[in-house]
PDB file of C-alpha atoms and ligand atoms in Angstrom:
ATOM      1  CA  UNK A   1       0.000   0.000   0.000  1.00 81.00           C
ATOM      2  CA  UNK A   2       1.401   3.467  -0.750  1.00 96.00           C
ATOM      3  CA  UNK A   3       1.984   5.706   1.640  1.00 98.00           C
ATOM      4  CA  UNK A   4      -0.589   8.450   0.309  1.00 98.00           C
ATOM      5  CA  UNK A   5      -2.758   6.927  -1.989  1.00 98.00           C
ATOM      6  CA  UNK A   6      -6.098   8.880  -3.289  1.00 96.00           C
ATOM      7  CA  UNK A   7      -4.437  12.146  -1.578  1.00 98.00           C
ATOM      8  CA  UNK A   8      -4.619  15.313  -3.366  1.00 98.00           C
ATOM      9  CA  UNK A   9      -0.989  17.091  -3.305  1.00 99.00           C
ATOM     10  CA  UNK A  10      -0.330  20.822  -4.422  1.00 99.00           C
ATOM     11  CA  UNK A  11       3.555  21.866  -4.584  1.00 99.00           C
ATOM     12  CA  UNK A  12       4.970  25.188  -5.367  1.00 99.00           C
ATOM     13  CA  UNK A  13       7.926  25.924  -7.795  1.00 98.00           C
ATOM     14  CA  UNK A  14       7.975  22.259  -8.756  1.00 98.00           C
ATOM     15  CA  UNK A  15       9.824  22.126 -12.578  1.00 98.00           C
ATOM     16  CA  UNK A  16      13.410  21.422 -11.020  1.00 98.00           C
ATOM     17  CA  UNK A  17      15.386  20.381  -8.185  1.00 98.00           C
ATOM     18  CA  UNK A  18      13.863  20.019  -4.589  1.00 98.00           C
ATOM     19  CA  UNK A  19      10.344  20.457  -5.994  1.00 98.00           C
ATOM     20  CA  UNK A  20      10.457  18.360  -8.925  1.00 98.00           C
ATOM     21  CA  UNK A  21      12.109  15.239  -7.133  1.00 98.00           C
ATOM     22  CA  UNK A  22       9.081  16.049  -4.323  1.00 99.00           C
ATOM     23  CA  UNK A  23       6.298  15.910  -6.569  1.00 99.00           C
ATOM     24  CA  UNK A  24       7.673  12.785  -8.223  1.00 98.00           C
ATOM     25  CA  UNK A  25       7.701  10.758  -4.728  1.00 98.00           C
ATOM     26  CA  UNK A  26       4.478  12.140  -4.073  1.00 98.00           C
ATOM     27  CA  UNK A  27       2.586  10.691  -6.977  1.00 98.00           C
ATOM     28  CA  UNK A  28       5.089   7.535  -6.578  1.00 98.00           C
ATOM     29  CA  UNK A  29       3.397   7.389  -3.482  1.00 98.00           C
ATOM     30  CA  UNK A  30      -0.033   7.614  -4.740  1.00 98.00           C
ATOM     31  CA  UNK A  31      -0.703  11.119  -4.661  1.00 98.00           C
ATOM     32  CA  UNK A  32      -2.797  12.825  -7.718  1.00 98.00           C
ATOM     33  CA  UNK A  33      -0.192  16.080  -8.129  1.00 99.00           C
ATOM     34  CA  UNK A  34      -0.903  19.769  -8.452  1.00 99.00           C
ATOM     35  CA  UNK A  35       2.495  21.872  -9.112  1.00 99.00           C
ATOM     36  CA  UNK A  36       3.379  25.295  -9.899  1.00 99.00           C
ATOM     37  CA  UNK A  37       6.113  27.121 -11.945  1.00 98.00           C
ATOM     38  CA  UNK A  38       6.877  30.731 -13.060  1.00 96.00           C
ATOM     39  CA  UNK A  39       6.306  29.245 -16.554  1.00 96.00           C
ATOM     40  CA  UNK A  40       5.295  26.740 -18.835  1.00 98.00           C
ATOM     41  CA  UNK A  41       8.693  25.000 -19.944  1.00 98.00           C
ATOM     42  CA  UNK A  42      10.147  21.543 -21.020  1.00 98.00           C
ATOM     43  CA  UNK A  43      10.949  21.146 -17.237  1.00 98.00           C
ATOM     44  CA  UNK A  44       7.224  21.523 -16.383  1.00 98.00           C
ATOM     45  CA  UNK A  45       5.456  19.829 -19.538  1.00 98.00           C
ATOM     46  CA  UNK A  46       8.500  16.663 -19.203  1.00 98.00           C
ATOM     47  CA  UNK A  47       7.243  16.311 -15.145  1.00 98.00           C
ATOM     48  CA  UNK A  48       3.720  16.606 -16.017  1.00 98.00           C
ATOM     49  CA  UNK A  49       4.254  13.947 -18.553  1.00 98.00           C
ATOM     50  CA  UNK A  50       5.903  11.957 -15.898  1.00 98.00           C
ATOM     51  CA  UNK A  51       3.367  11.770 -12.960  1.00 98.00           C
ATOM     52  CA  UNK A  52       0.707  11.056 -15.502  1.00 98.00           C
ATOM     53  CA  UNK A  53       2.579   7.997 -16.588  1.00 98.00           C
ATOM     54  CA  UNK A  54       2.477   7.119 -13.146  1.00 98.00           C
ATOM     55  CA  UNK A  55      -1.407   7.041 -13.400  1.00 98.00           C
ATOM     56  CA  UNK A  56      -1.848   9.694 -11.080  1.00 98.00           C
ATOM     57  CA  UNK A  57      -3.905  13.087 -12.352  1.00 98.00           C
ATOM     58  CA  UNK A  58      -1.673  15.778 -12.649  1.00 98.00           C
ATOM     59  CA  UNK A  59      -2.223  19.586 -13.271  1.00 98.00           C
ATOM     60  CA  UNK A  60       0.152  22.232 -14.021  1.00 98.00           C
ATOM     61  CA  UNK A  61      -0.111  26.158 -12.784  1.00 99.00           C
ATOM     62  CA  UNK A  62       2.479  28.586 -14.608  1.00 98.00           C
ATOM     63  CA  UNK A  63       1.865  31.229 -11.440  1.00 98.00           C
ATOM     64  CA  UNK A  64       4.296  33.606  -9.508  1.00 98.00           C
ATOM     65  CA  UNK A  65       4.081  32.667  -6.358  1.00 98.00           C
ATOM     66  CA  UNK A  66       4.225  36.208  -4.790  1.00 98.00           C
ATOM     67  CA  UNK A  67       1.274  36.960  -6.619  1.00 98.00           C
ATOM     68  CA  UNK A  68      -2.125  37.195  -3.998  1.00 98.00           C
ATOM     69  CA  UNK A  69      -5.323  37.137  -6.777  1.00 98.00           C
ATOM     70  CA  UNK A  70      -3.332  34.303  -9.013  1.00 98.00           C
ATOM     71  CA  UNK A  71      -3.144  32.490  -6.065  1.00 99.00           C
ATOM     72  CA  UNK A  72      -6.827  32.546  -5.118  1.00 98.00           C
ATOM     73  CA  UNK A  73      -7.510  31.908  -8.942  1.00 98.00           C
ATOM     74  CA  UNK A  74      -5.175  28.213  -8.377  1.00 98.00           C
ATOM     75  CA  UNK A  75      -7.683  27.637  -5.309  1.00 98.00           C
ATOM     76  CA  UNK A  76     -10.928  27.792  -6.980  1.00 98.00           C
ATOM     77  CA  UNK A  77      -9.492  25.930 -10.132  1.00 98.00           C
ATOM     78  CA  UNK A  78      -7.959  23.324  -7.637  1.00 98.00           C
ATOM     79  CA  UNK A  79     -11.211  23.370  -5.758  1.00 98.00           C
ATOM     80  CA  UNK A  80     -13.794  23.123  -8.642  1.00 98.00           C
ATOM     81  CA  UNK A  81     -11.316  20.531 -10.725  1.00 98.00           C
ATOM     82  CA  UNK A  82     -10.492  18.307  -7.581  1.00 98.00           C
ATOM     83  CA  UNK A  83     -12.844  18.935  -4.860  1.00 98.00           C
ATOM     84  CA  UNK A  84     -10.427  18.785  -1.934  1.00 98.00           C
ATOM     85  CA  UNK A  85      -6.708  19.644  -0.972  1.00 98.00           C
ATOM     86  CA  UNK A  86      -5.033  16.857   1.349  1.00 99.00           C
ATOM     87  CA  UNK A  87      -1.207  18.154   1.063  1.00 99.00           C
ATOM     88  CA  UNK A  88      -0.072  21.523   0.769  1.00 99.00           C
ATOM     89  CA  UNK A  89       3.959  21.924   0.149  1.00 99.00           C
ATOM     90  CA  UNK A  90       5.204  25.852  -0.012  1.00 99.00           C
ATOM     91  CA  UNK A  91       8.434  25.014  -1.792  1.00 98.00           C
ATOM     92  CA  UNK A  92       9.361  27.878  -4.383  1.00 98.00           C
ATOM     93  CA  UNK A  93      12.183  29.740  -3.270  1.00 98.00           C
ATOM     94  CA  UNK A  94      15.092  31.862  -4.820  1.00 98.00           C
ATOM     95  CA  UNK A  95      18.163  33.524  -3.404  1.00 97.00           C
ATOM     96  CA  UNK A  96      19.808  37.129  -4.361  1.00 98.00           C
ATOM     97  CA  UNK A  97      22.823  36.289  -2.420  1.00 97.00           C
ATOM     98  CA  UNK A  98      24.685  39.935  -1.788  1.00 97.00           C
ATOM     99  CA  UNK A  99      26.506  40.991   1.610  1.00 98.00           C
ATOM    100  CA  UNK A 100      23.980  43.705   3.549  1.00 98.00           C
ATOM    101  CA  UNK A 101      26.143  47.041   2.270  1.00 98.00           C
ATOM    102  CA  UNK A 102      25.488  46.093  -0.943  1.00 98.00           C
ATOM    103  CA  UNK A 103      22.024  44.305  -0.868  1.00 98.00           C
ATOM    104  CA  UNK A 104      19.548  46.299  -2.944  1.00 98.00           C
ATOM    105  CA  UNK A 105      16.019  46.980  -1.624  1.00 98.00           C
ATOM    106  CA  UNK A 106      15.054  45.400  -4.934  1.00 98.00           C
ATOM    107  CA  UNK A 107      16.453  42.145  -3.766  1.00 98.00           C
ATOM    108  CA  UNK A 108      15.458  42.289  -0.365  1.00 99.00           C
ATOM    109  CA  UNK A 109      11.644  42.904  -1.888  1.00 99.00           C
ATOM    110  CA  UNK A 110      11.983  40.159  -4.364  1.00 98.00           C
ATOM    111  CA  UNK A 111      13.095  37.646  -2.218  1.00 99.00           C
ATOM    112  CA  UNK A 112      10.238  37.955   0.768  1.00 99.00           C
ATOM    113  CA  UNK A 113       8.182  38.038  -1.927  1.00 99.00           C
ATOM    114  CA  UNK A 114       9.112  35.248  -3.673  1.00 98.00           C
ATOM    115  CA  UNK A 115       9.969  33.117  -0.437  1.00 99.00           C
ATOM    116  CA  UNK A 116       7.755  34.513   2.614  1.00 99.00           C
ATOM    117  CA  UNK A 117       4.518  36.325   1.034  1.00 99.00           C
ATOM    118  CA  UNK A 118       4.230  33.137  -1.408  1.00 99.00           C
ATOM    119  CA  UNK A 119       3.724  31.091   1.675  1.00 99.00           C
ATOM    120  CA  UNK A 120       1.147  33.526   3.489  1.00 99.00           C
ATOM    121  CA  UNK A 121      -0.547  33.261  -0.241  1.00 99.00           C
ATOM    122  CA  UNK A 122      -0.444  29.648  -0.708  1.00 99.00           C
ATOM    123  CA  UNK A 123      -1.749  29.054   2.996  1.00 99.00           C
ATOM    124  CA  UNK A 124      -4.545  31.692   2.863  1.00 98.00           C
ATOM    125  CA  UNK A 125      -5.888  30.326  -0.260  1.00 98.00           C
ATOM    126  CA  UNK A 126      -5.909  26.450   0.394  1.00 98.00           C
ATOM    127  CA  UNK A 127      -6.388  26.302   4.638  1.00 98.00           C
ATOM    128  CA  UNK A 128     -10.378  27.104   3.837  1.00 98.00           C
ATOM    129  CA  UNK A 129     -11.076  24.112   1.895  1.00 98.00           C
ATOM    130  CA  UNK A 130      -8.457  22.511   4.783  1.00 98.00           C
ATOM    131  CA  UNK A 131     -10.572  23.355   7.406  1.00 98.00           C
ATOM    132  CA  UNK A 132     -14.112  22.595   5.983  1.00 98.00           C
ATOM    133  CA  UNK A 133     -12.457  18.958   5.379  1.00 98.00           C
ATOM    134  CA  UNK A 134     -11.092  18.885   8.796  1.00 98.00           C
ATOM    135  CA  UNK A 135      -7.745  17.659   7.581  1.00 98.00           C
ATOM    136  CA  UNK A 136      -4.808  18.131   6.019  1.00 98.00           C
ATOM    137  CA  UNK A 137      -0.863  18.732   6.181  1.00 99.00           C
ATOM    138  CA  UNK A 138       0.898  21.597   5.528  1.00 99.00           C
ATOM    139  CA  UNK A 139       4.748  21.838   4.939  1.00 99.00           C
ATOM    140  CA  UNK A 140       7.213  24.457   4.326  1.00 99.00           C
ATOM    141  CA  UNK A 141      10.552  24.501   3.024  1.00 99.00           C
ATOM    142  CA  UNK A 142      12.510  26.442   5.243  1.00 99.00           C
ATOM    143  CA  UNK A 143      16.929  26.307   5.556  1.00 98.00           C
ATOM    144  CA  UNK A 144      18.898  25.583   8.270  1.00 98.00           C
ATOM    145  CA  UNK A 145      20.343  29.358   7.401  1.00 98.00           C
ATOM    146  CA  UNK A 146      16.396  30.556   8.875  1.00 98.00           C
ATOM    147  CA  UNK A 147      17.949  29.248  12.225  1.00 98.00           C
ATOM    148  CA  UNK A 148      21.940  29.946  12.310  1.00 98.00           C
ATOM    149  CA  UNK A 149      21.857  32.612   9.841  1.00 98.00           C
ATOM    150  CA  UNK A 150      24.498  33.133   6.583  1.00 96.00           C
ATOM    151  CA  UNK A 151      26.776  35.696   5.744  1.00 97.00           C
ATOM    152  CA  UNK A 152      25.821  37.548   2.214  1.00 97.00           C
ATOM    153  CA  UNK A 153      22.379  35.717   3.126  1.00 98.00           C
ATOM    154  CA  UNK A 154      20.281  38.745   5.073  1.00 98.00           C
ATOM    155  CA  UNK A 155      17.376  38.902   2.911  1.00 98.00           C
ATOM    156  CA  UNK A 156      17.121  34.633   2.246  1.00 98.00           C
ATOM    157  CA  UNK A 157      17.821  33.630   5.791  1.00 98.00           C
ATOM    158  CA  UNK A 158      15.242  36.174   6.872  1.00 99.00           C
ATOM    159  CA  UNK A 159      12.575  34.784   4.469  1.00 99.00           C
ATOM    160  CA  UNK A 160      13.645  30.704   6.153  1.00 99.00           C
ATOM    161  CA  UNK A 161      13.101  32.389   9.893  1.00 99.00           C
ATOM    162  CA  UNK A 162       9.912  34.101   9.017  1.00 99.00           C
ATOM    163  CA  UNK A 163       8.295  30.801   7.475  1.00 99.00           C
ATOM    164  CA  UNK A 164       9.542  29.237  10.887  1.00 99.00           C
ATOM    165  CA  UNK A 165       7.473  31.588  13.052  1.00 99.00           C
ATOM    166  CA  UNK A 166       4.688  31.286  10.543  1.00 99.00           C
ATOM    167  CA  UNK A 167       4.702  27.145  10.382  1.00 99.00           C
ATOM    168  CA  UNK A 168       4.106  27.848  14.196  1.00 98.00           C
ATOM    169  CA  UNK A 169       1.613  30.040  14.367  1.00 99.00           C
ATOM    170  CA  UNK A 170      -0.667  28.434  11.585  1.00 99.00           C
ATOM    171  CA  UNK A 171      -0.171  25.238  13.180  1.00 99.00           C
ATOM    172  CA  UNK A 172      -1.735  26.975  16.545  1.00 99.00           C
ATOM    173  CA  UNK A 173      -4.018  28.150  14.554  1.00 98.00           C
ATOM    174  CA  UNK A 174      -5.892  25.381  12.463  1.00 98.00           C
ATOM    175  CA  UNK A 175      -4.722  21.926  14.965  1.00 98.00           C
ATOM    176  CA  UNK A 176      -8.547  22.013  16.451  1.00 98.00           C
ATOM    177  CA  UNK A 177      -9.457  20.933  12.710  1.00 98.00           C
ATOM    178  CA  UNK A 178      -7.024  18.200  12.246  1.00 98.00           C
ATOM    179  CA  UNK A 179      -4.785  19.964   9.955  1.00 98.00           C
ATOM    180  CA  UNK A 180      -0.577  20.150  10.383  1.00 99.00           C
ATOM    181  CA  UNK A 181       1.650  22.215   9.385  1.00 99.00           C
ATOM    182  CA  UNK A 182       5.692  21.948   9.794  1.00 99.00           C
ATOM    183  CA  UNK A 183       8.706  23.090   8.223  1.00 99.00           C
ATOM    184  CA  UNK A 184      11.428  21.136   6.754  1.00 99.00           C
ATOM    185  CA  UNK A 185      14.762  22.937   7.085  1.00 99.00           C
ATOM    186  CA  UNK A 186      17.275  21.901   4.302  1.00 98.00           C
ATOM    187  CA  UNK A 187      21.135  22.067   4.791  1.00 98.00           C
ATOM    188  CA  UNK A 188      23.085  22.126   1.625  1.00 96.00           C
ATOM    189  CA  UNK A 189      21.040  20.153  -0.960  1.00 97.00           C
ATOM    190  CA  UNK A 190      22.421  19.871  -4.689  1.00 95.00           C
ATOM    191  CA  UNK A 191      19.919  21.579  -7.036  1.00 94.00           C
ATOM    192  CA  UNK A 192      20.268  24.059  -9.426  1.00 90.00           C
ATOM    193  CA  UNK A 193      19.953  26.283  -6.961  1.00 90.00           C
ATOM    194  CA  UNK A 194      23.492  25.488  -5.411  1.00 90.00           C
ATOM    195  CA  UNK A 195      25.308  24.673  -8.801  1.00 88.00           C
ATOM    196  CA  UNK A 196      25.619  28.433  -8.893  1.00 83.00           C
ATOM    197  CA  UNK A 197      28.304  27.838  -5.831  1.00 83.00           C
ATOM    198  CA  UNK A 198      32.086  27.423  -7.402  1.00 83.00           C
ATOM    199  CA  UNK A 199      33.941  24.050  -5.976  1.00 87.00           C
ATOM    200  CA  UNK A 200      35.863  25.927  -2.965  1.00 89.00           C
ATOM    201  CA  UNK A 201      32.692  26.576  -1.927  1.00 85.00           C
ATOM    202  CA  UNK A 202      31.204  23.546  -2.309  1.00 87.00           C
ATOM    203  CA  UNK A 203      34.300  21.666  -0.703  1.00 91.00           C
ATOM    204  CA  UNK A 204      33.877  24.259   2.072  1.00 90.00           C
ATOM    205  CA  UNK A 205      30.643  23.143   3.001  1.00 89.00           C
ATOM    206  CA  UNK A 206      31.331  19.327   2.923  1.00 93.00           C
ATOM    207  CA  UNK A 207      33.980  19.893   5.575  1.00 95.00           C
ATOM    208  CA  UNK A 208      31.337  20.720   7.688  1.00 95.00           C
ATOM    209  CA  UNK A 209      28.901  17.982   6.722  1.00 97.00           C
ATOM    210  CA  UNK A 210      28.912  15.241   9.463  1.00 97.00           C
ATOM    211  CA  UNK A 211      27.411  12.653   7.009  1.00 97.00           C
ATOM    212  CA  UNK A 212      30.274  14.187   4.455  1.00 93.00           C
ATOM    213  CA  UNK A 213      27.950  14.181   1.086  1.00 95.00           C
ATOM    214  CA  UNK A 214      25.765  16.983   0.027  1.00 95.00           C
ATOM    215  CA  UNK A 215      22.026  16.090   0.188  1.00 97.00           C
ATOM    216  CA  UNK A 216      19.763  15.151  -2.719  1.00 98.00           C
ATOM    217  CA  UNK A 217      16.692  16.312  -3.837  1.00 98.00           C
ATOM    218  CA  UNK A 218      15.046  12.817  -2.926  1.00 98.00           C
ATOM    219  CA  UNK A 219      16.387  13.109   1.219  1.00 98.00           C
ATOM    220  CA  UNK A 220      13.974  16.416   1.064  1.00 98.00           C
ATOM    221  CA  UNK A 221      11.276  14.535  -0.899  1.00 99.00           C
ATOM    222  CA  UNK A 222      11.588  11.401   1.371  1.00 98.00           C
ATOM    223  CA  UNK A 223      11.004  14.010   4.315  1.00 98.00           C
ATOM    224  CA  UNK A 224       7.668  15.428   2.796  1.00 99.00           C
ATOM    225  CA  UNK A 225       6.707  12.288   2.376  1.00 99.00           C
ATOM    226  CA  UNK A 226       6.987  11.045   6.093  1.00 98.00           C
ATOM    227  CA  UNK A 227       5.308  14.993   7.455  1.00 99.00           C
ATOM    228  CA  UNK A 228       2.960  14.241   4.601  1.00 99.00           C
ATOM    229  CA  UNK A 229       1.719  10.897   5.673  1.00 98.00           C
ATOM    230  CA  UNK A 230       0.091   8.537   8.345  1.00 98.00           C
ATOM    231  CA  UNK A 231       3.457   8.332   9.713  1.00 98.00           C
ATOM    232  CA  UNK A 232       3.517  11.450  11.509  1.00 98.00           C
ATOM    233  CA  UNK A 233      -0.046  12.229  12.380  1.00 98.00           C
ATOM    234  CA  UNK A 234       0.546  13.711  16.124  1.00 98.00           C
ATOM    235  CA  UNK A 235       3.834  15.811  14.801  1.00 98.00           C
ATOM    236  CA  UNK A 236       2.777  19.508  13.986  1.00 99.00           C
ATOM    237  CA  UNK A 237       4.169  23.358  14.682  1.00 99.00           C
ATOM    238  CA  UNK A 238       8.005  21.410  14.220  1.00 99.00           C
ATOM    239  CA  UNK A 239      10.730  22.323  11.786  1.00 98.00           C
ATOM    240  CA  UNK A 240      12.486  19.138  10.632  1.00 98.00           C
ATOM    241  CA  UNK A 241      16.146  19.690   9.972  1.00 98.00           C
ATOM    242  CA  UNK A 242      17.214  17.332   6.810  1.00 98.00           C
ATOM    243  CA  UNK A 243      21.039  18.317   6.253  1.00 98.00           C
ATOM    244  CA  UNK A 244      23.341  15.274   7.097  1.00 98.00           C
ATOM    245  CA  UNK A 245      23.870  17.070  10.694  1.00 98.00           C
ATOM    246  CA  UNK A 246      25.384  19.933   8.953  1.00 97.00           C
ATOM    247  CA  UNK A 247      23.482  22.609  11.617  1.00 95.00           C
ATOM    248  CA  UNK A 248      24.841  20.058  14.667  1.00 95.00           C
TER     249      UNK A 248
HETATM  250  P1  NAP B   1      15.748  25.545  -7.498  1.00 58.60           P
HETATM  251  O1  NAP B   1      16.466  24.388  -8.065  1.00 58.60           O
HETATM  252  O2  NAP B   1      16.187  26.931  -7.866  1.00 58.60           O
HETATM  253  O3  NAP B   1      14.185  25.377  -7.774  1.00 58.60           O
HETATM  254  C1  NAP B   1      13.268  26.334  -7.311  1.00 58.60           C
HETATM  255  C2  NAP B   1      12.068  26.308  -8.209  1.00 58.60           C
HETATM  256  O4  NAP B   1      11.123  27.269  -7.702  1.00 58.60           O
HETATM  257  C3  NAP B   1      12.402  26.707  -9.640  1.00 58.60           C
HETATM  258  O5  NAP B   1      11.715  25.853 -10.529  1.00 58.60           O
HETATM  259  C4  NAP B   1      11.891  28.148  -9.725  1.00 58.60           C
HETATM  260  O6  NAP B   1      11.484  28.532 -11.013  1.00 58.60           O
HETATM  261  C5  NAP B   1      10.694  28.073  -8.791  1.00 58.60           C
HETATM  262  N1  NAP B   1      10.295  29.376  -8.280  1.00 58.60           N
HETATM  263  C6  NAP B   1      11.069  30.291  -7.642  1.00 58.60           C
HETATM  264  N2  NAP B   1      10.347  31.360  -7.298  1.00 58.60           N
HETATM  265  C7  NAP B   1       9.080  31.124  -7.730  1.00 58.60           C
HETATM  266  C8  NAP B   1       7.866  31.862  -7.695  1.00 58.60           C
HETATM  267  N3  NAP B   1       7.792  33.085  -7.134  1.00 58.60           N
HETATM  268  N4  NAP B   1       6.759  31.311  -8.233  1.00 58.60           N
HETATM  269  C9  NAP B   1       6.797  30.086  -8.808  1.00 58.60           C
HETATM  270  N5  NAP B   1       7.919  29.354  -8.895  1.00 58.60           N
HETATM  271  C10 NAP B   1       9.043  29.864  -8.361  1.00 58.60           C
HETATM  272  O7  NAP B   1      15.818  25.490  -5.893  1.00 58.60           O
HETATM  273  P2  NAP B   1      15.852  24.223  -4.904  1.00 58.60           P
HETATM  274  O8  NAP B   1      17.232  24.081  -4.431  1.00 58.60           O
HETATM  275  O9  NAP B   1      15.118  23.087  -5.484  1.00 58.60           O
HETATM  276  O10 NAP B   1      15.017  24.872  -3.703  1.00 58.60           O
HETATM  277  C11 NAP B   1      13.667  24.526  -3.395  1.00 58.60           C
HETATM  278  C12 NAP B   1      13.357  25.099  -2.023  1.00 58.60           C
HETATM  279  O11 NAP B   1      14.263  24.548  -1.063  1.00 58.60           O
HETATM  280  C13 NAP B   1      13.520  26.612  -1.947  1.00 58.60           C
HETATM  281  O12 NAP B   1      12.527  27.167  -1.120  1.00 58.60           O
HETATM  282  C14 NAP B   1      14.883  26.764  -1.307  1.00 58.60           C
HETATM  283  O13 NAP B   1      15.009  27.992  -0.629  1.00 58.60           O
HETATM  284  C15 NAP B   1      14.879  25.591  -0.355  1.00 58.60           C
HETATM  285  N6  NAP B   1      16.217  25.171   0.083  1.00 58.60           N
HETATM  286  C16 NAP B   1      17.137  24.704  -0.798  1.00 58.60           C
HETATM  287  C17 NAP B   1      18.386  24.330  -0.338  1.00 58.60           C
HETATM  288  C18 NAP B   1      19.457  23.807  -1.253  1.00 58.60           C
HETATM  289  O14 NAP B   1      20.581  23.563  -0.766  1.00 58.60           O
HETATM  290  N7  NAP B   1      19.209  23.578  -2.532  1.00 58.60           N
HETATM  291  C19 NAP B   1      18.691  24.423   1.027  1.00 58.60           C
HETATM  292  C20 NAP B   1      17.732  24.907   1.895  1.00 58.60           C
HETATM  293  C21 NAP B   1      16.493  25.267   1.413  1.00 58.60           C
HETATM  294  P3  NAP B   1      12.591  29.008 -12.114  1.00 58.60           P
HETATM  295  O15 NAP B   1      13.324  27.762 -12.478  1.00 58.60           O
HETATM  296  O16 NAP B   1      11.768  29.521 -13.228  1.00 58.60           O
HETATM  297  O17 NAP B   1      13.431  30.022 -11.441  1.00 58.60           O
END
């Protein structure tokens, strides 16, 4: 028996790396699969292709995540189209990397918008048809740099902290109704994301890697799964760190 068979699973920013690799496990798992991009692409028509192999229904969103009304537009689409919403997984995410002196307010406003309001958006449209089902589980990708913090990181690390304190608070809020909601925190995962790092970098931060590999996209998706599923049905309000004891 699969672990979440006949659920209904929406993920954000899903056409590559953590996402992708998530949304493939999930309809591996059973799950019929709702993901969203910036835009329609090979990436996003290839994984599309992919879970519907699978026999699972799968629908694809080109949507900015920062954007409020598009948002609500997903949510009555989702809701007319599939009639419920069992998994909700705020996953799109960018970095502008730049030391604070030279950080633009550009890049500080496109990051918590395309990191922190995304998630307020996401969870504002889907908890409602949450709550009148009286279940579900939330879960949103934070980083390990939300709770220690990274140099050249001000804007990104304060986008991973705020989605902490918000993965709280919902969960106080909506528990009564059966519905979770958690954070996964990341360490250093290898995506396209971090390709942009050059190999000093990269051999920098597997120094300080207990487990002394980098994570894959599949330890993240193998996570979701688990705050996902029947196998963690008393866990909520918690941030799961998934980064080979790299925050230790
Ligand atoms: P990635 O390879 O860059 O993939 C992110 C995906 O999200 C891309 O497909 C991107 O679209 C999409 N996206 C970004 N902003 C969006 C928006 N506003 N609306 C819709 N889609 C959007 O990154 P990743 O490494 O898989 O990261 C996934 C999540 O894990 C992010 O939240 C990231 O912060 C978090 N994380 C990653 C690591 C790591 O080491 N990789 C560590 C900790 C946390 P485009 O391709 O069009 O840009």
């Amino acid at each position: 028996m699969n672990l979440l068979e006949n659920k209904i699973a929406l993920i954000t920013g899903a056409s590559r790396g953590i996402g992708r690799a998530t949304a493939l496990m999930l309809a591996k798992e059973g799950a019929d699969v709702i993901f969203t991009d910036f835009r329609e692409d090979d990436n996003s028509k290839s994984l599309e292709a992919e879970i519907t192999a699978m026999g699972r229904r799968c629908r694809f969103f080109a949507a900015d995540a920062s954007n409020t009304e598009v948002t609500m537009g997903i949510a009555d689409a989702v809701q007319k189209e599939f009639g419920r919403l069992d998994i909700l997984i705020n996953n799109a995410g960018i970095t502008r990397d730049n030391l604070l002196l030279r950080m633009s307010e550009a890049d500080w406003d496109l990051v918590m918008n395309c990191n922190l309001k995304s998630v307020f958006n996401y969870c504002k449209a889907f908890t409602p048809i949450m709550l009148k089902q009286r279940s579900g589980s939330i879960i949103n990708i934070s980083s390990i740099v939300g709770i220690n913090g990274n140099a050249g990181q001000c804007n990104y690390s304060s986008t991973k902290a705020g989605i902490i304190g918000f993965t709280r608070s919902l969960a106080k809020e909506v528990g009564s109704r059966s519905i979770r909601v958690n954070a996964i925190a990341p360490g250093f995962i290898e995506t396209p994301m971090t390709q942009q790092l050059g190999e000093a970098a990269l051999n920098e931060w597997l120094k300080a890697i207990p487990m002394r590999r980098p994570g894959q996209a599949d330890d993240i998706a193998r996570t979701v799964v688990y705050l996902a599923s029947e196998l963690s049905t008393y866990i909520t309000g918690q941030v799961l760190r998934c980064d080979g004891g790299l925050s230790l």
